[in-house]
Amino acid sequence: MQGKVIIIIMNPTTSHGGRRMLTTAALFIAVALISLDAASAQPDTHYYEFILKESNFTKLCSTKAMISVNGSFPGPTITVRRGDTAYVNVHNHGEHGVTIHWHGVKQPRNPWSDGPENITQCPIQPGNNFTYEVVFSDEEGTLWWHAHSEWTRATVHGAIVVLPAQGKTYPFPAPYADQTIVLASWFKGDVKTIIDDAVSTGGDPRASDAFTINGEPGDLYPCSKPTTTRITVNSGQTYLLRLINAVMNEEHFFGIANHTLTVVGRDGSYTKPYPTPFVVISPGQTMDVLVTANMTVSHYYVVSTPFEDGDVPFDKTTATAIMQYSGVYPPPSTVPFPVLPAYDDSDAAEGFVAGLRSLASEEHPVNVPKDVKRRFVIAIALNALPCANASCDGPDGNRLAASLNNNGIFNQDFPTEPLTYFNFTGNNADVSGATARGTRAMMVEYGDTVEIVLQGTSLSAAQNHPIHYHGYNFFLVGAGKGNFDVKTHPGSYNLVDPLEVNTIGVPKNGWAAFRFLANNPGVWFMHCHLERHATWGMETVVIVKNGNSTDARIRPRPDHMPLCSAS
């Protein structure tokens, strides 16, 4: 029993052979207390109602209607404990079909509630509803949910807080309080219209007009100073910041002026405490960060600014919030601003990631697969598709595209290696950037140990790519610059305490390798979390086949899945 002291009072008048015995009443009370305690340690079930509808929001001096959940941006937070289950009834009162993805939740044997549109479900049509069964297993920390249909995640997203199981606690001193911080993009125009126009013309979608921290751009943007997000802290206390990057197309540097951040978690898994003046967080990633209010009582800027090391258009603006100490004191004449790396400082970004390690403790072990059964080497590229009469808005009149290992035409399964080898990260002026359309899946046997090597390329535009894999956390065993060498690079892998995550940034002109045990049967989406790249085709599906036992087989398809019809 945990967290409860049971006192049993012996009745001295009741004895047998000189031994005192519990009365019936005392025994009943003791059993009841034991039962209550056991019940409190069991996983709980939670119920949420999500109403998707158009609501008006005013930012950057203008008002627009946009789809949101329960009328808020960001949407409501789901709070559970490790091992719980949540049922979320999503009512679509909008104008287009929508799905919801529970980012980082493994959903054991349950891809039916994973949410990627037209992968494991059809969209929830306007006027209809669908109840997701969100099954938590060993996740612990901060995750998030978001729409997974076209670009609706720009405005439809929110936090998931997974607390330790009942009777357990954090593997670090309990914080005084926690604060969720959601980074997002803001478009003055209608997001669906922006991406529809880009798909129609084959060109690059227009960049966002601002970034937001908890729904507000901050005082560097016009008409935004009065609504700047403010985070109040008490001097001397330590806070747990639950940081989520819901931005559409840019990775971000994040920091708080004059305060050290200590990373203690990534993507629903704990890390060794890692003190740093700033963090780098990619779209799709989450981070648990401790900060102690140990500076002079005053106000301090909280800042999120883009990291972009590719030669591509992006939103160059900066979002701000204010962390203010509680108490009565004169307002500061100036508010300190954090010193963050330059927007294209890839060394700073890669150095930060290299310093992170899994906690790898007895309570939170790391079990890295050692004997690899299947290895995939996947070349990541920005490409082009030809347009008749060079009529598209991409380079040379072509249509912008992106690919995973599909620089050519093939007939069956997703290839286990690039169809054409070249100097992936070198001067590729003479290498064709053309690609081909196709629908190909990666087939994996249940129980296989799998290694996937993601190889960046310099085709069209070299860039860092945040790749997200549904249905699993995986171990980031290695990363580096240049071309992956299957003979030498595995010898430098970290198989002791690598990060256990669900989204990784593949370095610009570099590679990243991750491993997982294929023990979650189902159809699981893998894609770049830069939304424009996913739109262009940087995505595939991993199908993990059923095993032999009942608990190694995908759950039956629910009867109440959304019908497939035009959205």
XYZ file of C-alpha atoms in Angstrom:
567
model
C 0.000 0.000 0.000
C 1.206 3.498 -0.790
C 0.413 6.934 0.583
C -1.901 5.768 3.409
C -1.386 4.686 7.027
C -3.915 2.207 8.399
C -4.354 2.065 12.166
C -6.072 -1.060 13.490
C -7.438 -0.861 17.072
C -7.421 -4.208 18.887
C -10.405 -5.074 21.087
C -8.918 -6.271 24.403
C -12.143 -8.102 25.361
C -11.956 -10.334 22.308
C -9.374 -13.083 22.572
C -8.758 -16.671 21.608
C -6.167 -18.767 23.353
C -4.610 -15.670 24.892
C -4.301 -13.952 21.479
C -6.186 -10.729 20.810
C -8.363 -10.853 17.708
C -9.835 -8.165 15.442
C -13.539 -7.559 15.916
C -15.742 -7.919 12.865
C -16.117 -4.128 12.644
C -12.370 -3.495 12.851
C -11.695 -6.175 10.249
C -14.306 -4.644 7.932
C -12.698 -1.196 8.285
C -9.213 -2.582 7.632
C -10.319 -4.451 4.509
C -12.199 -1.398 3.245
C -9.142 0.829 3.697
C -6.924 -1.704 1.931
C -9.435 -1.920 -0.935
C -9.643 1.863 -1.248
C -5.875 2.145 -1.282
C -5.540 -0.567 -3.923
C -8.225 1.102 -6.004
C -6.477 4.472 -5.796
C -3.364 2.916 -7.326
C -5.290 1.586 -10.322
C -5.316 3.450 -13.646
C -8.140 5.964 -14.021
C -10.455 6.721 -16.924
C -11.024 10.310 -18.031
C -13.676 11.846 -20.300
C -13.371 14.994 -22.396
C -15.641 16.798 -24.831
C -13.984 18.667 -27.720
C -16.215 21.025 -29.704
C -14.580 22.102 -32.973
C -16.112 25.281 -34.281
C -15.297 28.597 -35.930
C -14.510 31.352 -33.425
C -13.296 34.934 -33.833
C -9.787 35.861 -32.679
C -8.101 39.266 -32.809
C -4.326 39.552 -33.168
C -1.887 41.787 -35.058
C -4.544 44.528 -35.385
C -7.067 42.339 -37.233
C -9.828 39.850 -36.485
C -10.490 36.566 -38.231
C -12.645 33.476 -37.774
C -10.785 30.175 -37.397
C -11.418 26.628 -36.274
C -10.566 25.935 -32.637
C -11.478 23.539 -29.828
C -13.899 24.762 -27.158
C -13.319 28.314 -28.370
C -9.721 28.543 -27.166
C -6.269 28.886 -28.773
C -4.395 26.819 -27.778
C -7.049 24.258 -26.909
C -7.795 22.550 -23.581
C -5.210 20.538 -21.674
C -5.708 16.811 -21.118
C -4.347 15.722 -17.719
C -3.872 12.048 -16.846
C -1.549 9.789 -14.890
C 0.779 7.182 -16.327
C -1.241 4.179 -17.499
C -4.625 5.948 -17.575
C -7.095 5.982 -20.465
C -8.882 9.051 -21.821
C -12.008 9.083 -23.976
C -12.276 12.260 -26.038
C -15.542 12.863 -27.857
C -14.770 15.196 -30.770
C -17.775 17.068 -32.222
C -17.042 18.665 -35.582
C -19.097 21.838 -35.952
C -16.717 23.217 -38.573
C -16.874 23.295 -42.354
C -14.315 20.595 -43.226
C -13.371 17.083 -42.148
C -10.979 16.888 -39.188
C -8.981 14.238 -37.328
C -7.075 14.484 -34.039
C -3.687 12.891 -33.277
C -2.418 12.220 -29.740
C 1.210 13.057 -30.388
C 3.597 10.812 -28.459
C 0.909 8.487 -27.083
C 1.871 4.989 -28.238
C -1.718 3.679 -28.331
C -0.794 -0.014 -27.814
C -2.416 -2.125 -30.554
C -4.832 0.744 -31.181
C -3.964 2.667 -34.374
C -7.708 3.216 -34.865
C -7.521 6.181 -32.472
C -4.117 7.462 -33.610
C -5.667 10.044 -35.919
C -3.645 10.680 -39.117
C -6.144 11.503 -41.832
C -6.727 8.728 -44.386
C -4.034 6.560 -42.784
C -5.879 4.957 -39.877
C -9.181 6.820 -40.115
C -11.261 8.973 -42.383
C -12.029 12.533 -41.271
C -14.826 13.348 -38.866
C -17.278 15.012 -41.225
C -18.992 18.329 -40.378
C -21.974 17.724 -38.153
C -20.619 14.392 -36.882
C -18.643 13.243 -33.859
C -16.183 10.499 -32.994
C -14.917 9.319 -29.614
C -11.190 8.592 -29.469
C -9.887 6.056 -26.979
C -6.479 7.421 -25.941
C -4.560 4.618 -24.238
C -1.551 5.691 -22.174
C 1.121 3.132 -21.301
C 4.628 4.088 -20.136
C 4.592 7.743 -21.237
C 5.351 10.217 -18.454
C 5.813 13.959 -18.808
C 4.550 16.390 -21.449
C 2.954 15.408 -24.758
C 0.381 17.160 -26.923
C -2.585 16.653 -29.225
C -3.261 18.293 -32.580
C -5.399 18.044 -35.673
C -3.878 15.759 -38.308
C -5.790 16.799 -41.408
C -4.180 19.175 -43.872
C -3.023 22.310 -41.969
C -5.737 22.429 -39.316
C -3.189 21.764 -36.582
C -2.201 25.456 -36.913
C -5.174 26.349 -34.735
C -6.339 22.973 -33.357
C -3.854 21.797 -30.731
C -3.277 21.601 -26.988
C -1.212 20.038 -24.227
C -1.263 16.569 -22.685
C 0.128 16.348 -19.150
C 1.009 12.816 -18.034
C 1.707 12.788 -14.297
C 3.511 9.930 -12.515
C 1.361 6.972 -11.538
C -0.526 7.136 -8.249
C 1.946 6.781 -5.376
C 4.939 7.682 -7.575
C 6.731 10.996 -7.993
C 9.137 12.794 -10.281
C 12.777 11.621 -10.448
C 13.782 15.150 -9.393
C 12.715 17.371 -6.475
C 9.032 18.180 -6.817
C 8.568 21.661 -8.337
C 6.552 24.339 -6.571
C 4.194 24.477 -9.579
C 4.154 23.811 -13.281
C 3.376 25.985 -16.293
C 2.496 24.816 -19.798
C 4.038 26.872 -22.601
C 2.767 26.262 -26.136
C 4.666 27.811 -29.049
C 2.602 28.217 -32.217
C 2.278 30.033 -35.552
C -0.148 32.806 -36.384
C -1.382 33.563 -39.902
C -3.384 36.706 -40.622
C -5.095 34.936 -43.510
C -7.147 31.764 -43.589
C -4.740 28.846 -43.151
C -6.674 26.461 -45.391
C -6.750 29.024 -48.188
C -2.979 29.552 -47.855
C -2.107 25.883 -48.238
C -4.776 25.222 -50.885
C -3.329 28.048 -53.009
C 0.203 26.684 -52.595
C -0.841 23.155 -53.563
C -2.720 24.526 -56.575
C 0.234 26.551 -57.878
C 3.025 24.182 -56.829
C 4.851 26.955 -55.014
C 5.915 27.606 -51.431
C 3.099 28.444 -49.008
C 3.244 31.897 -47.485
C 5.116 32.048 -44.191
C 3.282 32.793 -40.952
C 2.944 36.406 -39.788
C 3.886 35.787 -36.167
C 4.692 33.228 -33.522
C 2.773 32.966 -30.280
C 3.452 31.930 -26.690
C 0.263 30.530 -25.157
C -1.766 32.133 -27.896
C -0.253 35.641 -27.781
C 2.494 37.077 -30.039
C 3.986 39.448 -27.455
C 4.973 43.087 -27.447
C 7.351 43.052 -30.433
C 4.334 42.766 -32.755
C 1.820 45.519 -33.588
C -1.290 45.770 -31.368
C 0.035 42.972 -29.150
C 1.634 44.534 -26.075
C -1.516 44.610 -23.864
C -2.165 40.882 -24.376
C 1.413 39.650 -23.908
C 1.446 36.375 -21.973
C 2.604 36.870 -18.365
C 3.931 34.115 -16.129
C 3.990 34.959 -12.416
C 6.576 33.260 -10.158
C 7.482 33.433 -6.476
C 11.059 34.293 -5.601
C 13.093 31.258 -4.573
C 10.696 28.661 -6.004
C 11.383 26.141 -8.781
C 8.886 25.671 -11.594
C 8.379 22.924 -14.150
C 7.849 24.394 -17.614
C 6.032 22.055 -19.990
C 7.263 23.295 -23.365
C 5.501 22.311 -26.614
C 6.464 23.344 -30.145
C 3.226 23.473 -32.148
C 4.801 25.813 -34.750
C 4.017 24.852 -38.349
C 7.325 25.162 -40.192
C 10.147 26.457 -37.978
C 12.288 25.012 -35.230
C 12.893 27.383 -32.322
C 15.424 28.641 -29.798
C 13.775 29.352 -26.443
C 15.157 31.085 -23.357
C 14.406 33.258 -20.329
C 16.588 36.290 -19.628
C 19.173 35.745 -16.845
C 17.748 32.327 -15.888
C 19.202 28.853 -16.381
C 16.931 26.184 -17.843
C 17.408 22.572 -16.750
C 15.984 20.010 -19.155
C 14.614 16.947 -17.317
C 12.367 15.400 -19.973
C 11.779 15.039 -23.724
C 8.745 13.630 -25.533
C 7.248 11.914 -22.489
C 10.494 10.370 -21.183
C 12.904 11.619 -18.535
C 16.423 12.861 -19.225
C 19.467 13.387 -17.061
C 19.220 16.961 -15.718
C 20.841 19.206 -18.322
C 21.413 22.881 -17.405
C 21.518 25.244 -20.380
C 20.970 28.963 -21.160
C 18.596 28.039 -24.016
C 16.874 25.067 -25.591
C 16.248 24.086 -29.199
C 12.838 22.579 -29.847
C 11.500 21.359 -33.188
C 7.883 21.259 -34.358
C 6.336 18.183 -32.745
C 8.776 18.013 -29.840
C 7.970 18.554 -26.177
C 10.312 19.324 -23.299
C 10.111 19.340 -19.501
C 12.293 22.155 -18.159
C 12.985 23.297 -14.587
C 13.627 26.972 -13.849
C 14.312 28.501 -10.444
C 13.209 32.065 -9.730
C 16.536 33.033 -8.142
C 17.198 36.409 -9.727
C 16.438 39.942 -8.526
C 12.700 40.446 -8.083
C 11.687 42.003 -11.382
C 10.391 41.213 -14.892
C 12.268 39.067 -17.443
C 11.579 38.380 -21.102
C 10.630 34.852 -22.177
C 11.592 34.571 -25.845
C 11.005 32.133 -28.712
C 12.750 32.801 -32.007
C 13.176 30.637 -35.114
C 16.108 28.373 -35.924
C 16.421 27.925 -39.685
C 19.686 26.778 -41.251
C 18.387 26.187 -44.778
C 18.144 28.526 -47.738
C 14.340 28.645 -47.625
C 11.776 31.339 -46.815
C 10.627 31.389 -43.185
C 9.011 33.581 -40.552
C 11.851 35.668 -39.081
C 9.831 37.246 -36.256
C 10.188 36.716 -32.485
C 7.522 35.884 -29.903
C 7.809 37.150 -26.325
C 6.201 36.680 -22.935
C 7.051 38.178 -19.547
C 8.076 36.207 -16.472
C 7.323 38.478 -13.525
C 8.144 37.921 -9.872
C 5.247 38.298 -7.467
C 5.260 41.081 -4.894
C 5.001 44.851 -4.779
C 7.893 46.731 -6.406
C 8.377 49.540 -8.915
C 8.021 48.401 -12.526
C 11.484 47.979 -14.103
C 12.629 50.700 -16.486
C 13.979 48.029 -18.831
C 13.201 44.315 -19.053
C 16.219 42.040 -19.669
C 16.191 40.094 -22.934
C 17.822 36.636 -23.246
C 20.873 36.143 -25.450
C 19.902 33.452 -27.942
C 21.904 32.024 -30.877
C 21.540 33.498 -34.342
C 18.672 32.078 -36.370
C 21.060 29.955 -38.501
C 23.450 28.794 -35.745
C 23.374 25.059 -36.463
C 26.408 24.446 -34.228
C 24.485 25.783 -31.225
C 21.431 23.697 -32.094
C 23.361 20.478 -32.645
C 25.510 21.076 -29.552
C 22.397 21.375 -27.417
C 20.920 18.120 -28.731
C 24.245 16.294 -28.293
C 24.230 17.122 -24.574
C 20.888 15.411 -23.846
C 20.826 11.865 -22.436
C 18.104 9.568 -21.144
C 17.824 9.295 -17.374
C 18.518 5.539 -17.540
C 17.818 4.911 -13.854
C 16.523 1.819 -12.078
C 13.047 3.353 -11.921
C 13.229 4.547 -15.554
C 15.465 2.062 -17.389
C 16.659 2.274 -20.971
C 16.478 -0.947 -22.989
C 18.179 -0.229 -26.303
C 17.819 -3.014 -28.894
C 21.263 -4.481 -29.539
C 20.844 -7.051 -32.325
C 19.341 -5.321 -35.350
C 17.107 -7.522 -37.519
C 16.009 -4.869 -40.048
C 17.849 -1.734 -41.146
C 16.397 0.956 -43.375
C 18.517 3.761 -44.800
C 16.232 6.585 -45.913
C 17.406 9.552 -47.961
C 15.466 12.739 -47.188
C 15.202 15.224 -50.021
C 13.437 18.323 -51.254
C 12.549 17.669 -54.870
C 10.481 18.781 -57.822
C 7.689 17.334 -59.926
C 7.453 18.447 -63.564
C 4.574 20.695 -64.610
C 3.289 20.924 -68.164
C 4.747 23.937 -69.959
C 6.692 24.876 -66.794
C 3.444 26.304 -65.463
C 3.986 25.877 -61.715
C 5.408 28.342 -59.206
C 8.314 26.190 -58.042
C 11.905 26.443 -59.338
C 12.137 26.297 -63.167
C 8.356 26.188 -63.401
C 8.145 22.847 -61.590
C 6.070 21.807 -58.587
C 7.800 21.739 -55.181
C 7.948 18.253 -53.686
C 9.694 16.264 -50.961
C 10.557 12.605 -50.654
C 11.768 9.673 -48.606
C 13.799 7.245 -50.743
C 11.633 7.701 -53.817
C 13.985 9.220 -56.366
C 12.668 6.859 -59.001
C 9.838 4.463 -59.710
C 9.493 1.122 -57.939
C 6.800 -1.484 -57.682
C 6.415 -2.975 -54.249
C 7.495 -2.258 -50.681
C 9.213 0.904 -49.493
C 12.898 0.363 -50.343
C 15.298 -0.482 -47.505
C 17.924 1.868 -48.957
C 18.138 4.721 -51.472
C 17.573 3.554 -55.036
C 20.422 5.773 -56.183
C 23.546 6.441 -54.140
C 25.395 9.718 -54.587
C 27.301 12.155 -52.412
C 24.145 13.002 -50.454
C 25.559 16.009 -48.649
C 28.023 17.271 -51.248
C 27.735 19.416 -54.355
C 24.819 17.884 -56.230
C 24.460 20.379 -59.027
C 24.555 17.505 -61.556
C 22.151 15.231 -59.644
C 18.522 15.325 -60.700
C 16.144 16.600 -58.061
C 13.159 14.989 -59.765
C 11.075 12.540 -57.805
C 8.087 10.283 -58.448
C 4.680 9.990 -56.852
C 3.930 6.767 -55.022
C 2.327 5.103 -52.018
C 4.731 2.680 -50.391
C 4.780 1.171 -46.914
C 7.590 -0.187 -44.767
C 6.683 -3.743 -43.721
C 8.090 -4.979 -40.400
C 7.597 -8.317 -38.636
C 6.329 -8.255 -35.057
C 9.226 -8.582 -32.614
C 11.904 -7.400 -35.046
C 14.552 -5.016 -33.778
C 14.602 -2.194 -36.293
C 17.166 0.494 -37.071
C 16.243 3.430 -39.292
C 18.972 5.734 -40.572
C 17.691 9.064 -41.858
C 20.139 10.598 -44.331
C 19.803 14.290 -45.096
C 20.648 15.477 -48.591
C 21.622 18.753 -50.223
C 19.184 18.358 -53.111
C 17.275 21.600 -53.790
C 17.886 22.949 -50.266
C 19.729 21.302 -47.397
C 17.826 21.691 -44.148
C 17.270 20.241 -40.679
C 14.203 17.946 -40.742
C 12.195 17.023 -37.618
C 10.911 13.494 -38.262
C 8.062 12.110 -36.144
C 7.129 8.431 -35.837
C 3.667 7.480 -34.570
C 3.013 4.534 -32.269
C 6.487 4.388 -30.744
C 9.171 6.086 -28.785
C 12.565 5.203 -30.211
C 16.189 5.537 -29.170
C 18.342 8.132 -30.955
C 21.531 6.050 -30.973
C 23.641 8.222 -33.278
C 23.841 11.360 -35.398
C 26.504 13.159 -37.363
C 27.480 15.332 -40.290
C 28.067 14.118 -43.827
C 27.134 10.741 -45.274
C 26.258 7.753 -43.084
C 28.801 4.924 -43.268
C 27.289 1.582 -42.315
C 30.749 0.136 -41.592
C 32.138 2.807 -39.277
C 29.358 4.921 -37.761
C 27.532 2.181 -35.786
C 30.727 1.748 -33.764
C 30.197 5.222 -32.287
C 26.552 4.667 -31.286
C 25.397 5.429 -27.760
C 23.690 2.218 -26.587
C 23.830 3.113 -22.877
C 21.684 6.219 -22.344
C 20.470 7.561 -25.721
C 17.475 9.864 -25.864
C 14.126 8.067 -25.952
C 11.893 10.290 -28.096
C 9.224 10.323 -30.808
C 10.513 13.257 -32.910
C 14.128 13.931 -33.909
C 15.825 16.643 -35.919
C 17.953 15.191 -38.710
C 20.942 17.551 -38.956
C 21.364 19.662 -42.089
C 23.648 17.723 -44.450
C 23.903 14.978 -41.863
C 22.296 11.783 -40.607
C 20.502 10.394 -37.562
C 19.987 6.759 -36.564
C 17.309 5.405 -34.244
C 16.243 1.970 -33.012
C 13.076 0.414 -31.671
C 11.577 -2.981 -30.914
C 8.596 -3.603 -33.198
C 6.205 -4.667 -30.431
C 3.209 -2.451 -31.268
C 1.299 -3.963 -34.201
C -0.530 -1.567 -36.439
C -0.241 1.017 -39.192
C 1.974 3.873 -38.012
C 2.667 7.105 -39.863
C 6.194 8.556 -40.166
C 6.649 12.068 -41.536
C 8.468 15.369 -41.374
C 6.818 17.721 -38.871
C 7.584 20.778 -40.986
C 4.086 20.956 -42.369
C 4.994 22.127 -45.843
C 7.381 19.151 -46.263
C 4.688 16.677 -45.208
C 2.314 18.309 -47.700
C 4.911 17.838 -50.428
C 5.393 14.137 -49.705
C 8.021 13.665 -46.967
C 6.077 10.862 -45.309
C 5.540 7.106 -45.304
C 3.797 4.382 -43.293
C 5.354 1.653 -41.159
C 3.177 -1.454 -40.907
C 4.120 -3.662 -37.966
C 2.532 -7.058 -38.569
C 0.619 -9.048 -35.977
C 2.399 -11.428 -33.673
C 1.150 -14.862 -32.641
C -0.488 -14.146 -29.273
C -3.634 -12.126 -28.609
C -1.722 -9.296 -26.914
C 0.593 -9.132 -29.938
C -2.198 -8.523 -32.435
C -3.898 -5.308 -33.500
C -7.221 -4.681 -31.775
C -10.349 -5.226 -33.873
C -11.537 -2.253 -35.874
C -14.227 -0.400 -33.899
C -17.687 -0.347 -35.421
C -18.099 3.398 -34.927
C -15.218 4.669 -37.095
C -15.975 7.809 -39.176
C -17.387 7.077 -42.613
C -15.194 7.794 -45.612
C -16.715 10.515 -47.745
C -15.556 13.740 -49.319
C -14.522 16.384 -46.766
